[in-house]
Amino acid sequence: MLGAWETVWVCVLLTLFVMGLDAWLAARLANKSSEQLAARQARQKGMQFKQMEEVKQ
Amino acid sequence: MFKQLASPPKFYELATKAWLPLTAAGVLLLAVGLYLGLAVAPVDRQQGEVYRAIYVHVPAAWMSMFLYLVACGYAVLNWVYRTDVSASMMRAFLPTGAWMTVVALVTGALWGKPTWGAYWVWDARMTSELLLLFIYLGLIAVGRLAQDPSKSDRLLSIALLIGAVNIPLIYLSVKYWNTLHQGYSVSLSGSSIDPSIAQGMWLSVLGLWIFCAGTVLNRGRNILALRRF
């Protein structure tokens, strides 16, 4: 069994770890959304290019 | 103001500006609260040093219930207005709420061993808090069930509101059941905790609350961006 101060420190460190993990997981979604945005912009650019080619032809 | 916050671009802009300062301020306040709790507050006459686990256990336990209630507020807004912002925010609260419930349960168990002689007892307060964790996990799963976002949002709103029944159950469990968990130390009429111990706890509560607000805003804006891009 843990001693009194050991118990307290384990509780504090666990809380800080979970806070960090939650913040990291929340921030990780930003990469996903920016990847999605970049893919969408690339699709739009591709469509614009295709339309321009069609107009030229 | 409400209309502005319901507008996805406005909300995204505001959340992008606010999340990091809120998260940092929360960590700072929590650090001060923990310093007061671990280094300044006197030792408890009955429990000894181990009582200091309250500086993380109590804020996490309160936050687990509070975040659920705010998510329910967004569920109602989503049910009525069906905006992308309310749907994203309703989802953003769930992981943070689940993590806070895990912290409350584990720190409570760690404190319980030297104090009660057992990590876990099927006490009304602890059992209802464990039920809250299962509800959070169930809701995260429900949010991913339907392919159609509007269907999924409505399903999640209903499930969130049904699960809210557990919150008063947790709160009142120490009043109506004969539990091992202690009764209310803080109520609307005042606090029975000595100010020298309470000040660090209040700062920790405030710190964790602001931290959670920052994290949830960050997750909410990212979910919103994923929905709209």
GROMACS .gro file of C-alpha atoms in nm:
model
  286
    1MET     CA    1   0.000   0.000   0.000
    2LEU     CA    2   0.120   0.351  -0.079
    3GLY     CA    3   0.213   0.590   0.201
    4ALA     CA    4   0.015   0.912   0.260
    5TRP     CA    5   0.237   1.148   0.057
    6GLU     CA    6   0.292   0.884  -0.212
    7THR     CA    7  -0.086   0.852  -0.251
    8VAL     CA    8  -0.121   1.230  -0.280
    9TRP     CA    9   0.156   1.258  -0.541
   10VAL     CA   10   0.020   0.968  -0.746
   11CYS     CA   11  -0.321   1.142  -0.746
   12VAL     CA   12  -0.171   1.477  -0.851
   13LEU     CA   13   0.052   1.328  -1.123
   14LEU     CA   14  -0.231   1.116  -1.258
   15THR     CA   15  -0.453   1.426  -1.282
   16LEU     CA   16  -0.183   1.625  -1.462
   17PHE     CA   17  -0.117   1.335  -1.700
   18VAL     CA   18  -0.488   1.301  -1.784
   19MET     CA   19  -0.520   1.678  -1.836
   20GLY     CA   20  -0.223   1.673  -2.074
   21LEU     CA   21  -0.358   1.369  -2.258
   22ASP     CA   22  -0.702   1.526  -2.300
   23ALA     CA   23  -0.555   1.855  -2.426
   24TRP     CA   24  -0.331   1.664  -2.669
   25LEU     CA   25  -0.621   1.453  -2.800
   26ALA     CA   26  -0.832   1.768  -2.848
   27ALA     CA   27  -0.546   1.942  -3.032
   28ARG     CA   28  -0.482   1.636  -3.252
   29LEU     CA   29  -0.822   1.690  -3.414
   30ALA     CA   30  -0.688   2.019  -3.554
   31ASN     CA   31  -0.439   1.829  -3.772
   32LYS     CA   32  -0.721   1.611  -3.901
   33SER     CA   33  -0.938   1.913  -3.983
   34SER     CA   34  -0.653   2.100  -4.157
   35GLU     CA   35  -0.572   1.785  -4.360
   36GLN     CA   36  -0.939   1.766  -4.458
   37LEU     CA   37  -0.940   2.136  -4.551
   38ALA     CA   38  -0.624   2.096  -4.762
   39ALA     CA   39  -0.780   1.796  -4.941
   40ARG     CA   40  -1.096   1.997  -5.008
   41GLN     CA   41  -0.898   2.292  -5.143
   42ALA     CA   42  -0.695   2.056  -5.364
   43ARG     CA   43  -1.020   1.903  -5.496
   44GLN     CA   44  -1.157   2.251  -5.569
   45LYS     CA   45  -0.835   2.349  -5.748
   46GLY     CA   46  -0.849   2.028  -5.948
   47MET     CA   47  -1.208   2.099  -6.049
   48GLN     CA   48  -1.120   2.458  -6.148
   49PHE     CA   49  -0.832   2.328  -6.360
   50LYS     CA   50  -1.061   2.074  -6.525
   51GLN     CA   51  -1.320   2.344  -6.600
   52MET     CA   52  -1.051   2.570  -6.750
   53GLU     CA   53  -0.928   2.285  -6.969
   54GLU     CA   54  -1.284   2.219  -7.086
   55VAL     CA   55  -1.333   2.589  -7.170
   56LYS     CA   56  -1.004   2.589  -7.366
   57GLN     CA   57  -1.110   2.285  -7.565
   58MET     CA   58  -2.459   3.780  -2.895
   59PHE     CA   59  -2.633   3.438  -2.905
   60LYS     CA   60  -2.677   3.462  -3.282
   61GLN     CA   61  -2.310   3.551  -3.321
   62LEU     CA   62  -2.204   3.249  -3.113
   63ALA     CA   63  -2.432   3.023  -3.317
   64SER     CA   64  -2.259   3.135  -3.637
   65PRO     CA   65  -1.986   2.875  -3.714
   66PRO     CA   66  -1.725   3.122  -3.853
   67LYS     CA   67  -1.774   3.360  -3.556
   68PHE     CA   68  -1.763   3.076  -3.305
   69TYR     CA   69  -1.455   2.926  -3.470
   70GLU     CA   70  -1.278   3.262  -3.461
   71LEU     CA   71  -1.369   3.322  -3.096
   72ALA     CA   72  -1.276   2.969  -2.988
   73THR     CA   73  -0.944   2.989  -3.176
   74LYS     CA   74  -0.858   3.308  -2.987
   75ALA     CA   75  -0.980   3.187  -2.646
   76TRP     CA   76  -0.881   2.823  -2.604
   77LEU     CA   77  -0.507   2.861  -2.545
   78PRO     CA   78  -0.523   3.153  -2.295
   79LEU     CA   79  -0.801   2.967  -2.108
   80THR     CA   80  -0.602   2.642  -2.096
   81ALA     CA   81  -0.288   2.822  -1.979
   82ALA     CA   82  -0.478   3.025  -1.715
   83GLY     CA   83  -0.640   2.704  -1.590
   84VAL     CA   84  -0.304   2.529  -1.551
   85LEU     CA   85  -0.162   2.834  -1.370
   86LEU     CA   86  -0.454   2.858  -1.129
   87LEU     CA   87  -0.444   2.484  -1.064
   88ALA     CA   88  -0.071   2.510  -0.992
   89VAL     CA   89  -0.135   2.785  -0.735
   90GLY     CA   90  -0.421   2.583  -0.583
   91LEU     CA   91  -0.202   2.273  -0.559
   92TYR     CA   92   0.081   2.474  -0.404
   93LEU     CA   93  -0.157   2.608  -0.138
   94GLY     CA   94  -0.303   2.262  -0.085
   95LEU     CA   95   0.018   2.061  -0.075
   96ALA     CA   96   0.263   2.306   0.080
   97VAL     CA   97   0.066   2.566   0.276
   98ALA     CA   98  -0.256   2.402   0.407
   99PRO     CA   99  -0.227   2.242   0.752
  100VAL     CA  100  -0.242   1.867   0.802
  101ASP     CA  101  -0.583   1.714   0.883
  102ARG     CA  102  -0.611   1.597   1.242
  103GLN     CA  103  -0.808   1.280   1.161
  104GLN     CA  104  -0.683   1.173   0.815
  105GLY     CA  105  -0.328   1.302   0.824
  106GLU     CA  106  -0.152   1.404   0.499
  107VAL     CA  107  -0.355   1.176   0.272
  108TYR     CA  108  -0.653   1.417   0.282
  109ARG     CA  109  -0.456   1.637   0.035
  110ALA     CA  110  -0.587   1.416  -0.246
  111ILE     CA  111  -0.900   1.635  -0.225
  112TYR     CA  112  -0.713   1.906  -0.416
  113VAL     CA  113  -0.749   1.697  -0.732
  114HIS     CA  114  -1.029   1.454  -0.641
  115VAL     CA  115  -1.296   1.712  -0.556
  116PRO     CA  116  -1.238   1.940  -0.861
  117ALA     CA  117  -1.238   1.637  -1.095
  118ALA     CA  118  -1.555   1.491  -0.940
  119TRP     CA  119  -1.740   1.824  -0.962
  120MET     CA  120  -1.618   1.875  -1.317
  121SER     CA  121  -1.739   1.528  -1.422
  122MET     CA  122  -2.096   1.627  -1.327
  123PHE     CA  123  -2.075   1.993  -1.433
  124LEU     CA  124  -1.946   1.911  -1.783
  125TYR     CA  125  -2.232   1.664  -1.828
  126LEU     CA  126  -2.487   1.931  -1.735
  127VAL     CA  127  -2.337   2.184  -1.978
  128ALA     CA  128  -2.334   1.916  -2.251
  129CYS     CA  129  -2.707   1.867  -2.176
  130GLY     CA  130  -2.758   2.243  -2.225
  131TYR     CA  131  -2.600   2.209  -2.571
  132ALA     CA  132  -2.814   1.899  -2.636
  133VAL     CA  133  -3.127   2.108  -2.572
  134LEU     CA  134  -2.993   2.388  -2.796
  135ASN     CA  135  -2.916   2.132  -3.064
  136TRP     CA  136  -3.261   1.980  -3.037
  137VAL     CA  137  -3.425   2.322  -3.079
  138TYR     CA  138  -3.194   2.503  -3.324
  139ARG     CA  139  -2.998   2.219  -3.490
  140THR     CA  140  -2.688   2.430  -3.541
  141ASP     CA  141  -2.343   2.292  -3.621
  142VAL     CA  142  -2.199   2.481  -3.322
  143SER     CA  143  -2.435   2.323  -3.066
  144ALA     CA  144  -2.382   1.976  -3.217
  145SER     CA  145  -2.002   2.016  -3.212
  146MET     CA  146  -1.994   2.151  -2.857
  147MET     CA  147  -2.229   1.879  -2.730
  148ARG     CA  148  -1.978   1.623  -2.859
  149ALA     CA  149  -1.673   1.815  -2.738
  150PHE     CA  150  -1.774   1.786  -2.370
  151LEU     CA  151  -1.793   1.407  -2.368
  152PRO     CA  152  -1.424   1.300  -2.376
  153THR     CA  153  -1.321   1.565  -2.120
  154GLY     CA  154  -1.613   1.466  -1.895
  155ALA     CA  155  -1.515   1.100  -1.923
  156TRP     CA  156  -1.152   1.178  -1.835
  157MET     CA  157  -1.259   1.382  -1.532
  158THR     CA  158  -1.476   1.091  -1.418
  159VAL     CA  159  -1.178   0.855  -1.450
  160VAL     CA  160  -0.965   1.094  -1.240
  161ALA     CA  161  -1.239   1.123  -0.975
  162LEU     CA  162  -1.280   0.744  -0.954
  163VAL     CA  163  -0.908   0.657  -0.947
  164THR     CA  164  -0.804   0.932  -0.703
  165GLY     CA  165  -1.101   0.840  -0.484
  166ALA     CA  166  -0.993   0.474  -0.486
  167LEU     CA  167  -0.632   0.565  -0.404
  168TRP     CA  168  -0.751   0.781  -0.115
  169GLY     CA  169  -0.997   0.511  -0.005
  170LYS     CA  170  -0.732   0.245   0.060
  171PRO     CA  171  -0.550   0.419   0.349
  172THR     CA  172  -0.869   0.586   0.476
  173TRP     CA  173  -1.137   0.315   0.447
  174GLY     CA  174  -0.910   0.014   0.407
  175ALA     CA  175  -1.037  -0.066   0.055
  176TYR     CA  176  -0.981   0.073  -0.293
  177TRP     CA  177  -1.342   0.013  -0.387
  178VAL     CA  178  -1.675  -0.043  -0.214
  179TRP     CA  179  -2.012  -0.062  -0.387
  180ASP     CA  180  -2.117   0.260  -0.219
  181ALA     CA  181  -2.403   0.464  -0.372
  182ARG     CA  182  -2.180   0.764  -0.453
  183MET     CA  183  -1.902   0.556  -0.607
  184THR     CA  184  -2.137   0.328  -0.798
  185SER     CA  185  -2.334   0.620  -0.944
  186GLU     CA  186  -2.004   0.791  -1.043
  187LEU     CA  187  -1.893   0.468  -1.213
  188LEU     CA  188  -2.228   0.463  -1.390
  189LEU     CA  189  -2.151   0.818  -1.512
  190LEU     CA  190  -1.829   0.690  -1.671
  191PHE     CA  191  -2.023   0.417  -1.853
  192ILE     CA  192  -2.279   0.677  -1.965
  193TYR     CA  193  -2.000   0.899  -2.104
  194LEU     CA  194  -1.844   0.603  -2.288
  195GLY     CA  195  -2.185   0.496  -2.419
  196LEU     CA  196  -2.256   0.850  -2.543
  197ILE     CA  197  -1.920   0.869  -2.724
  198ALA     CA  198  -2.015   0.541  -2.897
  199VAL     CA  199  -2.371   0.665  -2.973
  200GLY     CA  200  -2.223   0.979  -3.134
  201ARG     CA  201  -2.044   0.756  -3.385
  202LEU     CA  202  -2.336   0.524  -3.463
  203ALA     CA  203  -2.528   0.698  -3.740
  204GLN     CA  204  -2.360   0.797  -4.069
  205ASP     CA  205  -2.596   1.089  -4.124
  206PRO     CA  206  -2.472   1.377  -3.898
  207SER     CA  207  -2.818   1.526  -3.830
  208LYS     CA  208  -2.957   1.184  -3.732
  209SER     CA  209  -2.653   1.118  -3.517
  210ASP     CA  210  -2.688   1.460  -3.346
  211ARG     CA  211  -3.052   1.401  -3.260
  212LEU     CA  212  -2.981   1.052  -3.129
  213LEU     CA  213  -2.697   1.186  -2.914
  214SER     CA  214  -2.914   1.473  -2.782
  215ILE     CA  215  -3.183   1.230  -2.664
  216ALA     CA  216  -2.930   0.990  -2.511
  217LEU     CA  217  -2.754   1.277  -2.331
  218LEU     CA  218  -3.081   1.402  -2.181
  219ILE     CA  219  -3.184   1.053  -2.071
  220GLY     CA  220  -2.844   0.998  -1.906
  221ALA     CA  221  -2.886   1.324  -1.712
  222VAL     CA  222  -3.106   1.131  -1.466
  223ASN     CA  223  -2.783   1.002  -1.312
  224ILE     CA  224  -2.652   1.348  -1.215
  225PRO     CA  225  -2.902   1.422  -0.933
  226LEU     CA  226  -2.857   1.058  -0.832
  227ILE     CA  227  -2.482   1.117  -0.781
  228TYR     CA  228  -2.542   1.446  -0.601
  229LEU     CA  229  -2.814   1.316  -0.369
  230SER     CA  230  -2.659   0.971  -0.312
  231VAL     CA  231  -2.487   1.082   0.009
  232LYS     CA  232  -2.809   1.231   0.141
  233TYR     CA  233  -3.061   0.954   0.074
  234TRP     CA  234  -2.841   0.644   0.107
  235ASN     CA  235  -2.637   0.533   0.401
  236THR     CA  236  -2.301   0.566   0.226
  237LEU     CA  237  -1.939   0.527   0.328
  238HIS     CA  238  -1.861   0.839   0.127
  239GLN     CA  239  -1.878   1.152   0.339
  240GLY     CA  240  -2.177   1.384   0.318
  241TYR     CA  241  -2.184   1.740   0.183
  242SER     CA  242  -1.889   1.956   0.290
  243VAL     CA  243  -1.995   2.239   0.059
  244SER     CA  244  -2.354   2.346  -0.003
  245LEU     CA  245  -2.540   2.660  -0.102
  246SER     CA  246  -2.569   2.756   0.267
  247GLY     CA  247  -2.191   2.745   0.316
  248SER     CA  248  -1.888   2.523   0.365
  249SER     CA  249  -1.783   2.315   0.664
  250ILE     CA  250  -1.419   2.310   0.542
  251ASP     CA  251  -1.175   2.531   0.729
  252PRO     CA  252  -1.073   2.834   0.514
  253SER     CA  253  -0.703   2.743   0.543
  254ILE     CA  254  -0.781   2.415   0.364
  255ALA     CA  255  -1.064   2.544   0.144
  256GLN     CA  256  -0.880   2.828  -0.034
  257GLY     CA  257  -0.645   2.591  -0.221
  258MET     CA  258  -0.940   2.368  -0.310
  259TRP     CA  259  -1.143   2.657  -0.454
  260LEU     CA  260  -0.846   2.767  -0.664
  261SER     CA  261  -0.797   2.410  -0.790
  262VAL     CA  262  -1.168   2.388  -0.877
  263LEU     CA  263  -1.151   2.721  -1.063
  264GLY     CA  264  -0.827   2.619  -1.238
  265LEU     CA  265  -0.961   2.284  -1.354
  266TRP     CA  266  -1.286   2.450  -1.464
  267ILE     CA  267  -1.103   2.706  -1.679
  268PHE     CA  268  -0.868   2.437  -1.814
  269CYS     CA  269  -1.166   2.220  -1.914
  270ALA     CA  270  -1.333   2.522  -2.078
  271GLY     CA  271  -1.019   2.579  -2.288
  272THR     CA  272  -0.982   2.212  -2.386
  273VAL     CA  273  -1.351   2.173  -2.469
  274LEU     CA  274  -1.345   2.492  -2.680
  275ASN     CA  275  -1.041   2.361  -2.869
  276ARG     CA  276  -1.207   2.024  -2.929
  277GLY     CA  277  -1.538   2.193  -3.019
  278ARG     CA  278  -1.382   2.420  -3.282
  279ASN     CA  279  -1.191   2.125  -3.432
  280ILE     CA  280  -1.506   1.910  -3.450
  281LEU     CA  281  -1.685   2.205  -3.609
  282ALA     CA  282  -1.408   2.241  -3.867
  283LEU     CA  283  -1.424   1.867  -3.944
  284ARG     CA  284  -1.801   1.887  -3.993
  285ARG     CA  285  -1.787   2.183  -4.227
  286PHE     CA  286  -1.476   2.110  -4.436
   0.00000   0.00000   0.00000
